[in-house]
CSV table of C-alpha atoms and ligand atoms in Angstrom, one decimal:
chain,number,residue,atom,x,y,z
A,1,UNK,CA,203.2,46.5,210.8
A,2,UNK,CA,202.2,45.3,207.1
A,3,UNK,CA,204.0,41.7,207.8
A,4,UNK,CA,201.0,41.8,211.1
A,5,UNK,CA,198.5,43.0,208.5
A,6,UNK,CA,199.3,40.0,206.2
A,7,UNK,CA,199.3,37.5,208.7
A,8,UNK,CA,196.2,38.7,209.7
A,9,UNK,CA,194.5,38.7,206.3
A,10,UNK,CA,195.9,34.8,205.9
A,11,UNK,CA,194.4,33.8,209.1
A,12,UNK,CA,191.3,35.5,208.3
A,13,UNK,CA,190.8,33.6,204.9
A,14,UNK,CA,192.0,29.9,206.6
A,15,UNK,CA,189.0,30.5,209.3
A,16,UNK,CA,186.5,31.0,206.4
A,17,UNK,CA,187.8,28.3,204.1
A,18,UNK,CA,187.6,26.1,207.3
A,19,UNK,CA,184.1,27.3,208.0
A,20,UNK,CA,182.7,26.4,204.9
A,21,UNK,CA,184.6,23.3,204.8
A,22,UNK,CA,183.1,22.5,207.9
A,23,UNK,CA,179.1,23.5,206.5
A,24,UNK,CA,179.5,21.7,203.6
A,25,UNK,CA,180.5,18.3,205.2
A,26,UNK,CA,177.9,18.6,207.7
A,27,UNK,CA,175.5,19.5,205.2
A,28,UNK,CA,177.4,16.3,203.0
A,29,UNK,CA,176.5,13.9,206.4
A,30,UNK,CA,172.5,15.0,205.8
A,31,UNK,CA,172.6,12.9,202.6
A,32,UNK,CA,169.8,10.9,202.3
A,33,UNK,CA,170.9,6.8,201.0
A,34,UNK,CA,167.9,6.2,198.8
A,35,UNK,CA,166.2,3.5,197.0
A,36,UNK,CA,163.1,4.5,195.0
A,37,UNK,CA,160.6,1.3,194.6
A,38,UNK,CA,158.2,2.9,191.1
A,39,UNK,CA,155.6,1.8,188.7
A,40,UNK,CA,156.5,4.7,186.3
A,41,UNK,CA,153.4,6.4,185.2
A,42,UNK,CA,152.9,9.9,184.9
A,43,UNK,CA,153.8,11.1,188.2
A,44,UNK,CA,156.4,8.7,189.2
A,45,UNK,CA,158.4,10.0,186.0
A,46,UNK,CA,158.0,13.6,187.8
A,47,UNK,CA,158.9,12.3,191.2
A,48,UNK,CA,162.1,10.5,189.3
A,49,UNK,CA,163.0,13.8,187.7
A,50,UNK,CA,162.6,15.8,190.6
A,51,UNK,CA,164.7,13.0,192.7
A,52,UNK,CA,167.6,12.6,190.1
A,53,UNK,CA,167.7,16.8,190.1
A,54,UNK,CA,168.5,16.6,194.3
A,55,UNK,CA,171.9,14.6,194.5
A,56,UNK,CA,172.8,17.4,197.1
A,57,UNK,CA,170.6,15.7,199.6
A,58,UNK,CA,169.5,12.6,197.7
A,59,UNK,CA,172.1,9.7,197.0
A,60,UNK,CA,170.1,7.8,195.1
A,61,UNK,CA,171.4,3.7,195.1
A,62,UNK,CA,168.8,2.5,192.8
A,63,UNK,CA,165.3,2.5,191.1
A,64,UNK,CA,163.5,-0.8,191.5
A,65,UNK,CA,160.3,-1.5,189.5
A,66,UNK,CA,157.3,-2.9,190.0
A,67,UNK,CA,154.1,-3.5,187.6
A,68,UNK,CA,151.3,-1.6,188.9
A,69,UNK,CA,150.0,1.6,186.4
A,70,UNK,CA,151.3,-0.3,183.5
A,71,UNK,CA,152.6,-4.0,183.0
A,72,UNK,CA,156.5,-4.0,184.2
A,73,UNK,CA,158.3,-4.2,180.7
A,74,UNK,CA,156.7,-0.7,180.2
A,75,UNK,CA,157.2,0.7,183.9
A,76,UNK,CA,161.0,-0.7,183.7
A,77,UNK,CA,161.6,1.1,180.2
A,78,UNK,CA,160.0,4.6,181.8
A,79,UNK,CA,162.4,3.9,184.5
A,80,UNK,CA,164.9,4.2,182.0
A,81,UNK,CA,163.5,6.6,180.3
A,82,UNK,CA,163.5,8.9,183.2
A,83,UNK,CA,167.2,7.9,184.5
A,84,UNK,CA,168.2,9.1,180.6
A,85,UNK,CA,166.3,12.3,181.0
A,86,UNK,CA,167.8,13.4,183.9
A,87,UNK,CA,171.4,12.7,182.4
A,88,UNK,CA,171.9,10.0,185.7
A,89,UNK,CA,172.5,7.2,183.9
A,90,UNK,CA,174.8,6.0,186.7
A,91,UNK,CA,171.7,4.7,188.8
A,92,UNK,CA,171.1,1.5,188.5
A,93,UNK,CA,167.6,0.1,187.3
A,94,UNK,CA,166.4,-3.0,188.6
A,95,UNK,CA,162.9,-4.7,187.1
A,96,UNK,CA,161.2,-6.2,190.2
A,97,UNK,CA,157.8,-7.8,190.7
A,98,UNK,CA,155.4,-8.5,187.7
A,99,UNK,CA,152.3,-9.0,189.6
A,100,UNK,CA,150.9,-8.8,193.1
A,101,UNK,CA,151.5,-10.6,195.6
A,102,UNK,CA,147.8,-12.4,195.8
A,103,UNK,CA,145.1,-10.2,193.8
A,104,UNK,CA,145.0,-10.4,190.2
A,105,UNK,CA,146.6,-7.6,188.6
A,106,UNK,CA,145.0,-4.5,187.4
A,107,UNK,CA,146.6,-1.5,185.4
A,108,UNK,CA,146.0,2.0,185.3
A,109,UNK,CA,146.5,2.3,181.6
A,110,UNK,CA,143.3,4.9,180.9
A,111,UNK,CA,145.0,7.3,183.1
A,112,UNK,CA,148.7,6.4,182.0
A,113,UNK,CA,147.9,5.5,178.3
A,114,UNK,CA,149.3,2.5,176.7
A,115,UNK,CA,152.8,3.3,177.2
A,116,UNK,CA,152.6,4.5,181.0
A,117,UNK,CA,153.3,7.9,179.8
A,118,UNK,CA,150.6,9.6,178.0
A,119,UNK,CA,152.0,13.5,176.9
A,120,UNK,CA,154.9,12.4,175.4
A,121,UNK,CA,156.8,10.2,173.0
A,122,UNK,CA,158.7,7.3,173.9
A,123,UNK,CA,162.1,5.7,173.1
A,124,UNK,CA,164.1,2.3,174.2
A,125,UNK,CA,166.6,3.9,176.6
A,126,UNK,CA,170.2,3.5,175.4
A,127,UNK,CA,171.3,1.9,178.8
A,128,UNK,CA,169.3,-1.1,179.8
A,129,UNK,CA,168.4,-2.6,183.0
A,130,UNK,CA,171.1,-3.6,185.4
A,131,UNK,CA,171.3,-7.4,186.1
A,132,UNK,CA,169.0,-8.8,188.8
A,133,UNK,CA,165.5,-9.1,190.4
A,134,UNK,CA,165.0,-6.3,192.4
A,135,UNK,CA,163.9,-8.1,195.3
A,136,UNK,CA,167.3,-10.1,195.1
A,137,UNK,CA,168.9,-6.5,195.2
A,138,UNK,CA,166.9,-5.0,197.9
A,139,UNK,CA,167.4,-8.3,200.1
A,140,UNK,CA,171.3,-8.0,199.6
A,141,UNK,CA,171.2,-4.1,199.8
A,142,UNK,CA,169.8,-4.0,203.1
A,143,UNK,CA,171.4,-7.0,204.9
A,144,UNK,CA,174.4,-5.7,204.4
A,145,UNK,CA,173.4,-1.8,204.8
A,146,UNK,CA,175.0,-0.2,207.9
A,147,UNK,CA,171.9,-0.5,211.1
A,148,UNK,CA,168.9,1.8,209.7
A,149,UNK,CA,170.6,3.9,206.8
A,150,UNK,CA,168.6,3.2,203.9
A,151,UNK,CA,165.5,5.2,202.8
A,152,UNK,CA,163.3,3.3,201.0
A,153,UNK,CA,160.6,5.7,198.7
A,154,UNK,CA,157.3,3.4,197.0
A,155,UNK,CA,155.5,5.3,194.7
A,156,UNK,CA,153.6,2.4,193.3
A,157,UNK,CA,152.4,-1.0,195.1
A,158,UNK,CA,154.5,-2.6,198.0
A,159,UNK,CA,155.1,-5.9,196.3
A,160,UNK,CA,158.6,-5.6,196.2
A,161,UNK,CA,159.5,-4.7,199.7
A,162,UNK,CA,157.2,-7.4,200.5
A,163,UNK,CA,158.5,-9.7,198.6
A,164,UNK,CA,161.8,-9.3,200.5
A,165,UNK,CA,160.7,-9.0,203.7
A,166,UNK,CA,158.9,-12.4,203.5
A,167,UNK,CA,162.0,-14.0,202.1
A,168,UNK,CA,164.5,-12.0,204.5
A,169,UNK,CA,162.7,-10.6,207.6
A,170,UNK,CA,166.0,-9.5,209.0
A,171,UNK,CA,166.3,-6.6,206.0
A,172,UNK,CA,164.5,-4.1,208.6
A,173,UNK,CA,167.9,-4.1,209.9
A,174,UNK,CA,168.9,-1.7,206.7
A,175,UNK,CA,165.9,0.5,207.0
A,176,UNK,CA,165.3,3.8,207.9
A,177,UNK,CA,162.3,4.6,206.9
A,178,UNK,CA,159.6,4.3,204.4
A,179,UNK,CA,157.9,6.8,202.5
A,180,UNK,CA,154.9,5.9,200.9
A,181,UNK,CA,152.7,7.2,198.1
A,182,UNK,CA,149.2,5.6,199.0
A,183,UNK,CA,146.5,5.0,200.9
A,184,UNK,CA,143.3,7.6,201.5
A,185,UNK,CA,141.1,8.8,204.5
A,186,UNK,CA,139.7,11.8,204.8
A,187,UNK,CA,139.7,12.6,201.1
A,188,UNK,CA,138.2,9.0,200.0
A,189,UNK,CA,139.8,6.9,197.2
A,190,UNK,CA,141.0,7.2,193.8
A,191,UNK,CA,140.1,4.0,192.4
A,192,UNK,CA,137.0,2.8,194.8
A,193,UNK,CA,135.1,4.7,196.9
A,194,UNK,CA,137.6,4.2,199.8
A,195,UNK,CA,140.5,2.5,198.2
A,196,UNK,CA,143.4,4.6,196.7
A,197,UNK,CA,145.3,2.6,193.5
A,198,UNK,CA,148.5,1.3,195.1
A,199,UNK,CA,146.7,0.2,198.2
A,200,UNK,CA,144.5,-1.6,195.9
A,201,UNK,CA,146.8,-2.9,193.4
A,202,UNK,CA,148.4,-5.3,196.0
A,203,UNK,CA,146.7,-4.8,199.8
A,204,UNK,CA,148.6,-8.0,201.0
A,205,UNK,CA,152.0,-6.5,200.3
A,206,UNK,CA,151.2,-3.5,202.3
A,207,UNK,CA,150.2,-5.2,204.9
A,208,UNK,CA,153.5,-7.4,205.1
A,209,UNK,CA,155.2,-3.7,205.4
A,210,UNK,CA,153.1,-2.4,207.6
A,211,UNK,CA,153.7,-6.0,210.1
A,212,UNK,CA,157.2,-5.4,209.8
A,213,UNK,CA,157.3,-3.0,211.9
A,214,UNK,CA,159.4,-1.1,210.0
A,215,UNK,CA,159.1,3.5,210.5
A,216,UNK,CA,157.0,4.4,208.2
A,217,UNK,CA,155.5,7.6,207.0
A,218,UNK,CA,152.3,7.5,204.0
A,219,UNK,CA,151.3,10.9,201.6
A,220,UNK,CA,147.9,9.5,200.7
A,221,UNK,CA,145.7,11.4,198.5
A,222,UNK,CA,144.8,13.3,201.8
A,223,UNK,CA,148.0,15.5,201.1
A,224,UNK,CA,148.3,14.9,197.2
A,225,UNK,CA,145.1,15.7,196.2
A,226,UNK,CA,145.6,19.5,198.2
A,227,UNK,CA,148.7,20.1,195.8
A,228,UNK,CA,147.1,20.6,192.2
A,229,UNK,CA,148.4,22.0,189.8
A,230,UNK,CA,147.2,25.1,188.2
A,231,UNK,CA,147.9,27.1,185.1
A,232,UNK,CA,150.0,29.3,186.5
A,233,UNK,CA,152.2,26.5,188.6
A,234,UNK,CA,152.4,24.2,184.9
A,235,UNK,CA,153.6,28.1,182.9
A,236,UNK,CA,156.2,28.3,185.4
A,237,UNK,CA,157.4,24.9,185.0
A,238,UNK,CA,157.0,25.5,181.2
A,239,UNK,CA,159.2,28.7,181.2
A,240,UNK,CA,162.2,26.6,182.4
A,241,UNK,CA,162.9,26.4,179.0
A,242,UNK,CA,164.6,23.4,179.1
A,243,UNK,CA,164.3,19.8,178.2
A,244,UNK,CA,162.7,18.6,181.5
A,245,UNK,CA,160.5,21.4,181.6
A,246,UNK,CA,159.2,20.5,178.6
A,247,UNK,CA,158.2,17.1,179.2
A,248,UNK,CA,157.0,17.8,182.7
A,249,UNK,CA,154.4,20.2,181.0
A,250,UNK,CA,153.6,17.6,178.6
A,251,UNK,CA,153.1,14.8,181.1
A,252,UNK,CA,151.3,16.9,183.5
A,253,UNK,CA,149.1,18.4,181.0
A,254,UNK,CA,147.5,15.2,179.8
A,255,UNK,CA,147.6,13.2,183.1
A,256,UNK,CA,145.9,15.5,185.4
A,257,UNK,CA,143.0,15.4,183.0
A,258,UNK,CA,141.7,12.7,184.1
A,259,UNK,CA,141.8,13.9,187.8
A,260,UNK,CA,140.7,17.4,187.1
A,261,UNK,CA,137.1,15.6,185.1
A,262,UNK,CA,136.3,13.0,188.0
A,263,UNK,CA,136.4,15.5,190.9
A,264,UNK,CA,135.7,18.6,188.9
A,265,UNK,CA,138.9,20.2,190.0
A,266,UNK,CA,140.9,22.9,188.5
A,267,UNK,CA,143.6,21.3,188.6
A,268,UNK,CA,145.6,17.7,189.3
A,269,UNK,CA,147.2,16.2,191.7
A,270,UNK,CA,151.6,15.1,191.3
A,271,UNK,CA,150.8,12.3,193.3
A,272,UNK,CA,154.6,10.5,193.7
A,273,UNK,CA,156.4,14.0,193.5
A,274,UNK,CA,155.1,14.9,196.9
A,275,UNK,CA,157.3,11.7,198.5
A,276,UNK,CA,160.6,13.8,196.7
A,277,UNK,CA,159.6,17.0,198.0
A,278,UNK,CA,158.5,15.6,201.5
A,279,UNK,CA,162.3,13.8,202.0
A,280,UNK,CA,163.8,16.9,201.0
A,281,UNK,CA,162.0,19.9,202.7
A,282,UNK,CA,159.5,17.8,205.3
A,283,UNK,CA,158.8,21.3,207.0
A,284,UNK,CA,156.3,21.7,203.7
A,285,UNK,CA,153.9,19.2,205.3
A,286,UNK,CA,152.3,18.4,208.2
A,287,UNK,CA,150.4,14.8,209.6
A,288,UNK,CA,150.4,12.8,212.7
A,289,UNK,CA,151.5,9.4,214.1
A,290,UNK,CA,148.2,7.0,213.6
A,291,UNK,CA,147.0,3.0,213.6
A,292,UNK,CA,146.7,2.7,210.0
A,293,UNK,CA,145.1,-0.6,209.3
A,294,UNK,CA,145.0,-2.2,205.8
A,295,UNK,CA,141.7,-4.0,204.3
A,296,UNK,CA,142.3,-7.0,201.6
A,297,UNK,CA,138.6,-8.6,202.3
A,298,UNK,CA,137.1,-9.2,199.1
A,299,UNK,CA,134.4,-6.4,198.8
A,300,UNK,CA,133.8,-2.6,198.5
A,301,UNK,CA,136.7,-1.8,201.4
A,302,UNK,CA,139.3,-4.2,199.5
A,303,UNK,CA,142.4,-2.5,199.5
A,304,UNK,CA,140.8,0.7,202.1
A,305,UNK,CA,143.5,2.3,204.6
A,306,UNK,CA,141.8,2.7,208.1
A,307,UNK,CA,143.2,5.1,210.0
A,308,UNK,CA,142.3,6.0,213.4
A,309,UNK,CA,143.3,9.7,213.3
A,310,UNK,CA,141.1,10.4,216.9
A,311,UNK,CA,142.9,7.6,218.5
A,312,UNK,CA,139.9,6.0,219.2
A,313,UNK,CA,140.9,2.2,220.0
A,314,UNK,CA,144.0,3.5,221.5
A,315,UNK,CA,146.0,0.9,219.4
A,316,UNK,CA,149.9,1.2,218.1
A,317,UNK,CA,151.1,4.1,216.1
A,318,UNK,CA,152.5,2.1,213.2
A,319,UNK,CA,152.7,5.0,210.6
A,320,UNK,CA,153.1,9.2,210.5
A,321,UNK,CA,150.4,9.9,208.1
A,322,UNK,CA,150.4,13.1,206.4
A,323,UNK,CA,147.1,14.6,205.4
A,324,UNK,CA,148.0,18.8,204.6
A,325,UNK,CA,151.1,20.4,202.4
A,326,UNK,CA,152.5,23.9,201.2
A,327,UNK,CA,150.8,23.5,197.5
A,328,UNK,CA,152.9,26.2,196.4
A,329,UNK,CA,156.0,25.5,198.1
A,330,UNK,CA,155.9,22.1,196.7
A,331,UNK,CA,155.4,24.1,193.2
A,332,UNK,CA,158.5,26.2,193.6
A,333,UNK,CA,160.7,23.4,195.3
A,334,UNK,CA,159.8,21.3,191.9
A,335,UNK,CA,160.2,23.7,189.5
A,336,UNK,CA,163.7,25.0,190.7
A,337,UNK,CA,165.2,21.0,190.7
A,338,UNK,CA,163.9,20.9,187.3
A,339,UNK,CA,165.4,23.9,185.9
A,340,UNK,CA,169.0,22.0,187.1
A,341,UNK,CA,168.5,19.7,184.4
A,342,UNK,CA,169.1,19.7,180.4
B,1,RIB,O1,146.9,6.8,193.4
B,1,RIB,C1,148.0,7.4,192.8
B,1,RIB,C2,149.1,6.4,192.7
B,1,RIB,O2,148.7,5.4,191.8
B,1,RIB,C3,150.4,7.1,192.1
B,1,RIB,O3,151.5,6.4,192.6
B,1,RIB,C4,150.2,6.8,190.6
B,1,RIB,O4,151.5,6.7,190.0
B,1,RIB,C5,149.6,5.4,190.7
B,1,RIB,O5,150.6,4.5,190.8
B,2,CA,CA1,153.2,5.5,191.0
């Protein structure tokens, strides 16, 4: 009888190792293959934290830069910067495109600061940037990529991605998907009346992306600017007592001032940290497949994002365009990444 027991109790225990052998791999086989395209800036730093903190789901391949809130020496070196925080110095960092593709360039310094990170101090990374254009990588990354297994994330203008696309069309091979910080409708833009900053920093690059046909989904300030941040949401992130919750509170504090004083808001909007949160819980937000159409006529609509959200010309659904978000659950999903870090 106790030999039965035993062999009972063994088989038992094999069936439950297998079990969560088995919910782990399949939970492995979700893994996201990731390339992050950022202008780091305030919010892309966040986004880059809150990304390096997810390896679970997130396998990050590389950050490629791009010049957009700040000139691309400064957004390369808060690449860094970030990758060093986050103790993933493994990532590789690759500088990318130092101007737009046609318009001449324009910064975002007097919401960034001179540095591209107002809040906190800055230091030269000890690891530098890996060797290569970034466009050069992203072209050889994605021809050779298995058929539509990359994620690509842009949280600053497109330029890159364009670039490559216009030298390699066949890349969409590589892609998966495209998740886009940008663009503005219903809530109007950020930089013009209509236009939203990386829409406007290089129109003619997103438009290249949005010809290539390529599955792509946009947060535009529609869903940002509905997940502020508020005292209470910035004290919880402070209470991590840690490292990164200290210099998330720092950055936040200062850059949603400028925000929180042009629309008279109580609090600011994590603009590029919604694209992390949206690849790893998508349930948080909602949207719908659209014709989004990109202006680059000189004029007050340069750089607008048209998007026919009634269906009213009946015209190809080229992007899933998210306009609404869990504010909160965005809030807790952030803050409990960032307490994984030092
Ligand atoms: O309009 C907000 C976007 O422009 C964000 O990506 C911010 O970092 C700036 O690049
Ligand atoms: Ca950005």
């Amino acid at each position: 009888m106790y030999r039965y027991a035993q062999k009972l109790h063994h088989l038992l225990w094999s069936l439950l190792l297998l079990a969560l052998i088995t919910a782990t791999n399949a939970h492995a086989a979700e893994k996201i293959d990731l390339i992050i395209d950022t202008d780091p800036g305030a919010d892309d730093v966040v986004a880059l934290l809150f990304a390096l903190a997810s390896p679970e789901e997130l396998n990050i391949r590389a950050l490629t830069t791009v010049a957009g809130n700040v000139r691309l020496d400064k957004t390369s070196r808060n690449a860094r910067l970030a990758r060093e925080w986050a103790g993933r110095e493994e990532v590789p960092v690759y500088a990318g495109a130092p101007k737009p593709m046609m318009r001449t360039p324009i910064y975002a310094e007097n919401i960034h600061g001179k540095e591209g990170l107002s809040g906190v101090v800055v230091h030269e990374p000890k690891k530098g940037l890996d060797e290569g254009n970034a466009v050069n990588y992203l072209i050889d990354t994605l021809k050779s990529a298995k058929p539509h297994s990359i994620t690509i994330a842009i949280l600053g203008p497109q330029t890159n991605l364009a670039l490559a696309l216009i030298q390699a069309p066949e890349i969409v091979q590589g892609i998966k998907e495209v998740v886009i910080m940008g663009g503005a409708h219903f809530n109007g833009g950020n930089i013009t009346p209509v236009a939203e900053f990386n829409l406007f920093a290089d129109p003619h690059a997103a438009q290249v992306v949005l010809k290539s046909g390529v599955k792509l989904t946009y947060l535009p300030l529609d869903v940002t600017h509905k997940i502020l941040t508020s005292e209470a949401r910035l004290k919880q992130i402070a209470a991590l007592n840690n490292n990164a919750g200290k210099l998330v509170g720092n950055i936040l504090n200062e850059y949603v001032k400028g925000d929180m004083e042009h629309y008279g808001i109580p609090g600011g909007p994590v603009h590029d940290a919604t694209v992390i949160a949206y690849l790893l819980k998508p349930e948080l937000f909602t949207g719908r497949s659209v014709n989004v159409v990109v202006d680059s006529r000189e004029g007050p609509t340069f750089g607008q994002t048209i998007v026919d959200w009634y269906d009213c010309l009946n015209a190809p659904k080229n992007a899933f365009w998210v306009e609404s978000g869990d504010a909160q659950g965005f809030f807790d999903l952030l803050t409990q990444r960032l307490a994984r870090l030092k």
